[in-house]
Amino acid sequence: MATMLGQSDPANSPLGRMLLDEITPVVMVLRTPLVEEACLKNGLNLVELLTPFSSFNNIDVPVRTASDQPYRLQKFKLRLRYASDIRQPNLEVAKERLKEVITHAGEKEFSNLCSDPPHIEDVLSTPESQILPSWFQFFNKELVRSISFSDHEAFDHPVACLLVVSTKDEQPLNRFVDLFNTNQLPSLLNDGVMDPKILKYYLLVHDNQDASSVKAEKILTEMRSTFGSNDCRLLCINSSQDGSVEHKDNPWVPYKNNASFSQPLGCFLNIDDFSEMKDLMQDFSSKHIIPHMEQKIRVLNQQVSATRKGFRNQIKNLWWRKGKEDTPEASNGPMYTFSSIESQIRVLADYAFMLRDYELALSNYRLLSTDYKLDKAWKRYAGVQEMMGLTYFLLDQSRKEAEYCMENAFNTYFKIGSSGQQNATRCGLWWVEMLKTRDQYKEAASVYFRLSGEEPLHSAVMLEQASYCYLFSKPPMLHKYGFHLVLSGDHYKKCDQIKHAIRTYRSALSVYKGTMWSYIKDHVHFHIGKWYAFLGMFDVAVPHMLEVLTCGHQSKTTQDLFLREFLQIVQETGKKFEVFKLQLPAINIPSVKVIFEDNRTYASPAAASVGESLWQSLEEDVIPSLSTIRTNWLESQPKNISKKHKQFNICVTGEAIKVDVEFKNPLQIPISISNVSLICELSVSSEETDSDANSSISELQSDETSRLLIVSREQASNNSFTLSEADFSLGGGERIMVQLTVTPRIESILKVVGVRWKLSDCMVGFHNFESNLVKKKIAKGRRKANHSPSDNMTFLVIKSLPKLEGCIHHLPEKVYVGDLRRLVLELRNQSEFPVKNVKMKISSPRFLNVGSREILNTEFPACLEKKTDSEQVHANHNKESQTVFLFPEDTLIQGGTPFLWPLWLRAAVPGNIPLYITIYYEMGDISNHMTYRTLRMYHNLEVLPSLDLSFRISFCPSRLKEFLVRMDVVNKTTSESFHIHQLSSVGNQWEVSLLQPVETMIPSELMAGQALSCFFKLENVRKATTPEDNLLAHREGSDVKLGCDGSNETLFDVCSSPLADFHICERMHQEGSHQDHPNSLDFILISRPSKDNINTGLPDRPRLFSHHISHCKINSTSPIWWLMEGPRTINHNFSASFCEVKLKITLYNSSDSSASIFIHSLDSNPSTSQLSDVMAVSSGNQAGWYDTSLVNDIKVTTDVLGTKSGKPPSMDSVSQFIWSGLSSTKVEVEPMSTAEVPLQVCVFSPGTYDLSTYALHWNLQSSKHEGSHGKCPGSPFYLTVLESA
């Protein structure tokens, strides 16, 4: 037995409250027309008038169960229905009613759908009651009521009949009798489904506006004598005469279907009428309906107990029903009249359920379930299972049993077919509420999904309710929440419920916003945009269509569809939209580059793209104040600029600020972009700008006197500044870098805000630059303070200043290694104010050098030919320390007159070579903001390989200061041929000469890929000099003419500029281990191409190539050279005496230090220790020319030859020759000097002897040389002594 258990009682749950509204006693109302007429004065019919008083929260009626257990009924409700309404509703009418409910809800809630959808975090933190649409509950109730008054359920059968007659009716007692006529009764009574003998209650209604209640009292007395004193009652209404009663909390409003009323509800009803109606319904319920139901439960329970309960009755029932198993199945089974035992049990169970006796109800439902299952009455069986599940829920005993019964009922209804679909829907809704009460939202969502059938509108609502169940699950199932919302929206669209479709899709956006689910996001935004446009709400549609423009992940067809629909919607608006951060095309904001010129100017865009740090390092020696700026950046700004403006960049009036913006088409289809321009803010003084810089700055600081102009291309006609425009088309996935410019025309403060453009000539997009992401060409070599990022794009525009423009004529893009050219630097200043104190610095003197102005009027390469000493242009050997070139002091550039100066270009090494040039100039006192400016020039030179050159130098054994030079040349070009013109040695200590005629060693033309090797003689002519003379030594050298095409060709001067200047640079860059060696030397090879025009794209000009090889070293590690001199063949009579031979060793010290030299002589048969001592010195020092042995050319005896050519004599044998005199001689040799040492050898027998049995030990007096001491074995010297005749 269930009692009221407070808030934990299932009866207080949403399902419990729903059951209290829907499964309650029904009272059939029969009334006369005059009764309705009296009620309608208040805008209400009779049922509507009494309904607010038919629900009781605390009726407190004592009730006894069938087993005499007392309890008190607190909540109770009556459902008043006209007899004409007690029937199953028409299905089509019910559908139209539900559609009307949904449409009305869509109109009501659509006003809130123009704002942005909430974030999913906000949705999750919102209470469930505020998230769910309010009309869901009303829709579910209407859906349940659309299947009421079915014949297989008794809780919709009328419990009593309320007969109502007006005092104005003629013969009121007869009218009471006539009302309960079978023609007016519902089919449930006439068809035998329910017992027609129901409780009757007679109500006499009196309208106080018509007459006094005397007549009414008289009629009431007659009624009581006829129908019984307890079953009759008088109700007086309309006690207010003027009908002006206004009820603060009108009780009838919630029960009126139509929200608009033609008159105030209950306007003729005063407080006395209220009390009468309340007492009427209270008395009718507590004294008639409830006792009647209680009595009927007792009677029916006794009948059921007598016929069906007990073991005997159960066996009898099973035996009787066993014969029905072979009957065919039907949805309703056999026909059951009100007198059948099954119908009586159902009435008993439903009455017990409505009076909260759930134990009695459950026992009878169980009894019926078995009967209906055996009878195959499946619809009645499903109905009983449904009520069992609800009873289990309200008893709060077995959740498993409750869910099993609901699922069993739900599946059985579906199996029946179309006749059970509506009942299945009601069962599913109650089942869902049961699951939601137990927080089983995931299971509830699956039931909602099963409820979505073939009817699109019905399915849309069920899917939407399923989505919210996924949202309320623990944890929330957001993906399924959004997906079911989208499914619901699609069904709403099929039913033309566009506003509901928009609402569900917008709710789904909160799930997909900020996720990587691109395809479903595009689907949702696209359809929301289309639906808003369908409703004519273009302003709201466009933002959603904008979200799908950058759908690069979609197919090409889908992208075309999205863009076409978007442009069509925009055109239908009839106006041009301006969209902030329009994503089509995409703008690469981090790559945006701002280029402006303050005290630094650029000759080309390529120069502006070079890093600032590189220019700073190049300008260190050019700009006088750069060291101060690098120490403290605050001092780099002019003193008269206020703190407010020190954070701004500086630019000059009339000079463009350039912004490089990269546009990208994220789609696969082409798009058209037009009218691309910058967005700028200009703040100018409203007063006349004073010429003095200080006054102009102070005016710009005044916020009161300044005006702000945010200008586009159309608004820039006031000449404050000029904007450039660009039009272009982008193919699928294409990128393009566009340079936009703004040129200020007046002194002001200019801020570059962003960029704007037109898409397909119908939509304007604009994008602001986030300055902290923009790359800028900062004008000053300093670190900025931590100002606001937006200030980095703000410029202080100062008055117009002179500006140099420069270019280099004849500068190629591609050359070969060694190519030597004369270029011309041209500078122009369009201003009338001159520039002066011009200086220039070049980053790579190895490639580019400054010439003398005189060579401008001479021919090339004639200007490089050797001249007399008076005409020579000597090289500056200290050029590496003089990195800044100063133009003549009288140089003034102004008025557009070109200023020309020659430059020399030589391609030193292959590769891509950047050439940086900075030109410094001063402008006088024109501006207090800038006193100087720099022109920065940049060019990239591609250098290709040409001639590969190498040298190898070896000793000449027969000559003390002569060497053999091998030159190897390889033409590494693919198509060019060269003429070898000249080989020069650099320095006055060396002289190179030919070994053989040129025609025999040098081909007329060195073809592509061809190699050449040739030999020259090199002689050391160096003498001891002072350090000052060493500086001049580099200026001199020797030349060898190698040209074969004519003897009248002149030699080129390698000791004069520019060849000597370039050679100095080459010496610096070709540093190696031999660069400081006194015996190293340099070579210069000059060649010409076989045709005047190599593929450079330039007009035909004479060509010249110079190849420089520095620090070539003679193949020797010893600074001491020596040569033994003496006779090679002697005739001597050994019978008279031994032979004495006088020899001489000439020593040469090639170092810059004094040397001590020891000559240690050995016998012809040295000891083992002597041999190891001599041979310890490497024999690798003997490279060069060698004299061959004379043995084959001299006739000697066999014995003698056998002695020398055979096996060496034993250690005990006698020496064939000995060195006479001192065995060790010490000699001091000055730098670059020679010394002679006499020697004598005694020979004891004829033969050929190798006199190399000596060793030289040397020691340099200065320690600056590596290896300042060493020893060398003697050089081979063969002496032949013959026996005289």
JSON list of N, CA, C and O in Angstrom, two decimals, residues 1150-1167:
[
{"chain": "A", "resi": 1150, "resn": "SER", "atom": "N", "xyz": [117.36, 31.52, -48.21]},
{"chain": "A", "resi": 1150, "resn": "SER", "atom": "CA", "xyz": [116.16, 32.16, -48.80]},
{"chain": "A", "resi": 1150, "resn": "SER", "atom": "C", "xyz": [115.24, 32.75, -47.76]},
{"chain": "A", "resi": 1150, "resn": "SER", "atom": "O", "xyz": [114.19, 33.30, -48.10]},
{"chain": "A", "resi": 1151, "resn": "SER", "atom": "N", "xyz": [115.61, 32.65, -46.49]},
{"chain": "A", "resi": 1151, "resn": "SER", "atom": "CA", "xyz": [114.73, 33.18, -45.44]},
{"chain": "A", "resi": 1151, "resn": "SER", "atom": "C", "xyz": [115.09, 34.63, -45.16]},
{"chain": "A", "resi": 1151, "resn": "SER", "atom": "O", "xyz": [116.04, 35.19, -45.72]},
{"chain": "A", "resi": 1152, "resn": "ASP", "atom": "N", "xyz": [114.30, 35.24, -44.25]},
{"chain": "A", "resi": 1152, "resn": "ASP", "atom": "CA", "xyz": [114.54, 36.61, -43.84]},
{"chain": "A", "resi": 1152, "resn": "ASP", "atom": "C", "xyz": [115.40, 36.69, -42.59]},
{"chain": "A", "resi": 1152, "resn": "ASP", "atom": "O", "xyz": [115.53, 37.77, -42.01]},
{"chain": "A", "resi": 1153, "resn": "SER", "atom": "N", "xyz": [115.99, 35.59, -42.16]},
{"chain": "A", "resi": 1153, "resn": "SER", "atom": "CA", "xyz": [116.79, 35.56, -40.94]},
{"chain": "A", "resi": 1153, "resn": "SER", "atom": "C", "xyz": [118.17, 34.96, -41.27]},
{"chain": "A", "resi": 1153, "resn": "SER", "atom": "O", "xyz": [118.34, 34.20, -42.24]},
{"chain": "A", "resi": 1154, "resn": "SER", "atom": "N", "xyz": [119.14, 35.30, -40.43]},
{"chain": "A", "resi": 1154, "resn": "SER", "atom": "CA", "xyz": [120.47, 34.72, -40.58]},
{"chain": "A", "resi": 1154, "resn": "SER", "atom": "C", "xyz": [120.43, 33.24, -40.23]},
{"chain": "A", "resi": 1154, "resn": "SER", "atom": "O", "xyz": [119.65, 32.81, -39.37]},
{"chain": "A", "resi": 1155, "resn": "ALA", "atom": "N", "xyz": [121.31, 32.50, -40.91]},
{"chain": "A", "resi": 1155, "resn": "ALA", "atom": "CA", "xyz": [121.29, 31.05, -40.72]},
{"chain": "A", "resi": 1155, "resn": "ALA", "atom": "C", "xyz": [122.70, 30.55, -40.40]},
{"chain": "A", "resi": 1155, "resn": "ALA", "atom": "O", "xyz": [123.68, 31.00, -41.01]},
{"chain": "A", "resi": 1156, "resn": "SER", "atom": "N", "xyz": [122.79, 29.63, -39.48]},
{"chain": "A", "resi": 1156, "resn": "SER", "atom": "CA", "xyz": [124.04, 28.90, -39.18]},
{"chain": "A", "resi": 1156, "resn": "SER", "atom": "C", "xyz": [123.92, 27.54, -39.83]},
{"chain": "A", "resi": 1156, "resn": "SER", "atom": "O", "xyz": [122.98, 26.79, -39.54]},
{"chain": "A", "resi": 1157, "resn": "ILE", "atom": "N", "xyz": [124.92, 27.22, -40.69]},
{"chain": "A", "resi": 1157, "resn": "ILE", "atom": "CA", "xyz": [124.86, 25.99, -41.47]},
{"chain": "A", "resi": 1157, "resn": "ILE", "atom": "C", "xyz": [126.10, 25.15, -41.15]},
{"chain": "A", "resi": 1157, "resn": "ILE", "atom": "O", "xyz": [127.23, 25.64, -41.18]},
{"chain": "A", "resi": 1158, "resn": "PHE", "atom": "N", "xyz": [125.88, 23.88, -40.83]},
{"chain": "A", "resi": 1158, "resn": "PHE", "atom": "CA", "xyz": [126.96, 22.92, -40.58]},
{"chain": "A", "resi": 1158, "resn": "PHE", "atom": "C", "xyz": [126.95, 21.90, -41.70]},
{"chain": "A", "resi": 1158, "resn": "PHE", "atom": "O", "xyz": [125.91, 21.31, -42.00]},
{"chain": "A", "resi": 1159, "resn": "ILE", "atom": "N", "xyz": [128.16, 21.71, -42.28]},
{"chain": "A", "resi": 1159, "resn": "ILE", "atom": "CA", "xyz": [128.32, 20.68, -43.31]},
{"chain": "A", "resi": 1159, "resn": "ILE", "atom": "C", "xyz": [129.13, 19.55, -42.68]},
{"chain": "A", "resi": 1159, "resn": "ILE", "atom": "O", "xyz": [130.29, 19.73, -42.28]},
{"chain": "A", "resi": 1160, "resn": "HIS", "atom": "N", "xyz": [128.55, 18.39, -42.58]},
{"chain": "A", "resi": 1160, "resn": "HIS", "atom": "CA", "xyz": [129.18, 17.24, -41.94]},
{"chain": "A", "resi": 1160, "resn": "HIS", "atom": "C", "xyz": [129.43, 16.18, -43.00]},
{"chain": "A", "resi": 1160, "resn": "HIS", "atom": "O", "xyz": [128.49, 15.63, -43.59]},
{"chain": "A", "resi": 1161, "resn": "SER", "atom": "N", "xyz": [130.72, 15.93, -43.26]},
{"chain": "A", "resi": 1161, "resn": "SER", "atom": "CA", "xyz": [131.11, 14.99, -44.32]},
{"chain": "A", "resi": 1161, "resn": "SER", "atom": "C", "xyz": [131.30, 13.60, -43.71]},
{"chain": "A", "resi": 1161, "resn": "SER", "atom": "O", "xyz": [131.68, 13.44, -42.56]},
{"chain": "A", "resi": 1162, "resn": "LEU", "atom": "N", "xyz": [131.09, 12.55, -44.55]},
{"chain": "A", "resi": 1162, "resn": "LEU", "atom": "CA", "xyz": [131.20, 11.15, -44.14]},
{"chain": "A", "resi": 1162, "resn": "LEU", "atom": "C", "xyz": [132.09, 10.41, -45.13]},
{"chain": "A", "resi": 1162, "resn": "LEU", "atom": "O", "xyz": [132.35, 10.89, -46.25]},
{"chain": "A", "resi": 1163, "resn": "ASP", "atom": "N", "xyz": [132.60, 9.25, -44.74]},
{"chain": "A", "resi": 1163, "resn": "ASP", "atom": "CA", "xyz": [133.42, 8.45, -45.66]},
{"chain": "A", "resi": 1163, "resn": "ASP", "atom": "C", "xyz": [132.54, 7.80, -46.70]},
{"chain": "A", "resi": 1163, "resn": "ASP", "atom": "O", "xyz": [131.31, 7.78, -46.60]},
{"chain": "A", "resi": 1164, "resn": "SER", "atom": "N", "xyz": [133.20, 7.18, -47.70]},
{"chain": "A", "resi": 1164, "resn": "SER", "atom": "CA", "xyz": [132.45, 6.51, -48.77]},
{"chain": "A", "resi": 1164, "resn": "SER", "atom": "C", "xyz": [131.71, 5.30, -48.24]},
{"chain": "A", "resi": 1164, "resn": "SER", "atom": "O", "xyz": [130.71, 4.88, -48.78]},
{"chain": "A", "resi": 1165, "resn": "ASN", "atom": "N", "xyz": [132.27, 4.64, -47.17]},
{"chain": "A", "resi": 1165, "resn": "ASN", "atom": "CA", "xyz": [131.58, 3.52, -46.52]},
{"chain": "A", "resi": 1165, "resn": "ASN", "atom": "C", "xyz": [131.22, 3.93, -45.10]},
{"chain": "A", "resi": 1165, "resn": "ASN", "atom": "O", "xyz": [131.91, 3.57, -44.16]},
{"chain": "A", "resi": 1166, "resn": "PRO", "atom": "N", "xyz": [130.14, 4.69, -44.91]},
{"chain": "A", "resi": 1166, "resn": "PRO", "atom": "CA", "xyz": [129.82, 5.17, -43.57]},
{"chain": "A", "resi": 1166, "resn": "PRO", "atom": "C", "xyz": [129.37, 4.04, -42.69]},
{"chain": "A", "resi": 1166, "resn": "PRO", "atom": "O", "xyz": [128.90, 3.00, -43.14]},
{"chain": "A", "resi": 1167, "resn": "SER", "atom": "N", "xyz": [129.56, 4.28, -41.40]},
{"chain": "A", "resi": 1167, "resn": "SER", "atom": "CA", "xyz": [129.09, 3.30, -40.42]},
{"chain": "A", "resi": 1167, "resn": "SER", "atom": "C", "xyz": [127.57, 3.30, -40.37]},
{"chain": "A", "resi": 1167, "resn": "SER", "atom": "O", "xyz": [126.91, 4.18, -40.91]}
]
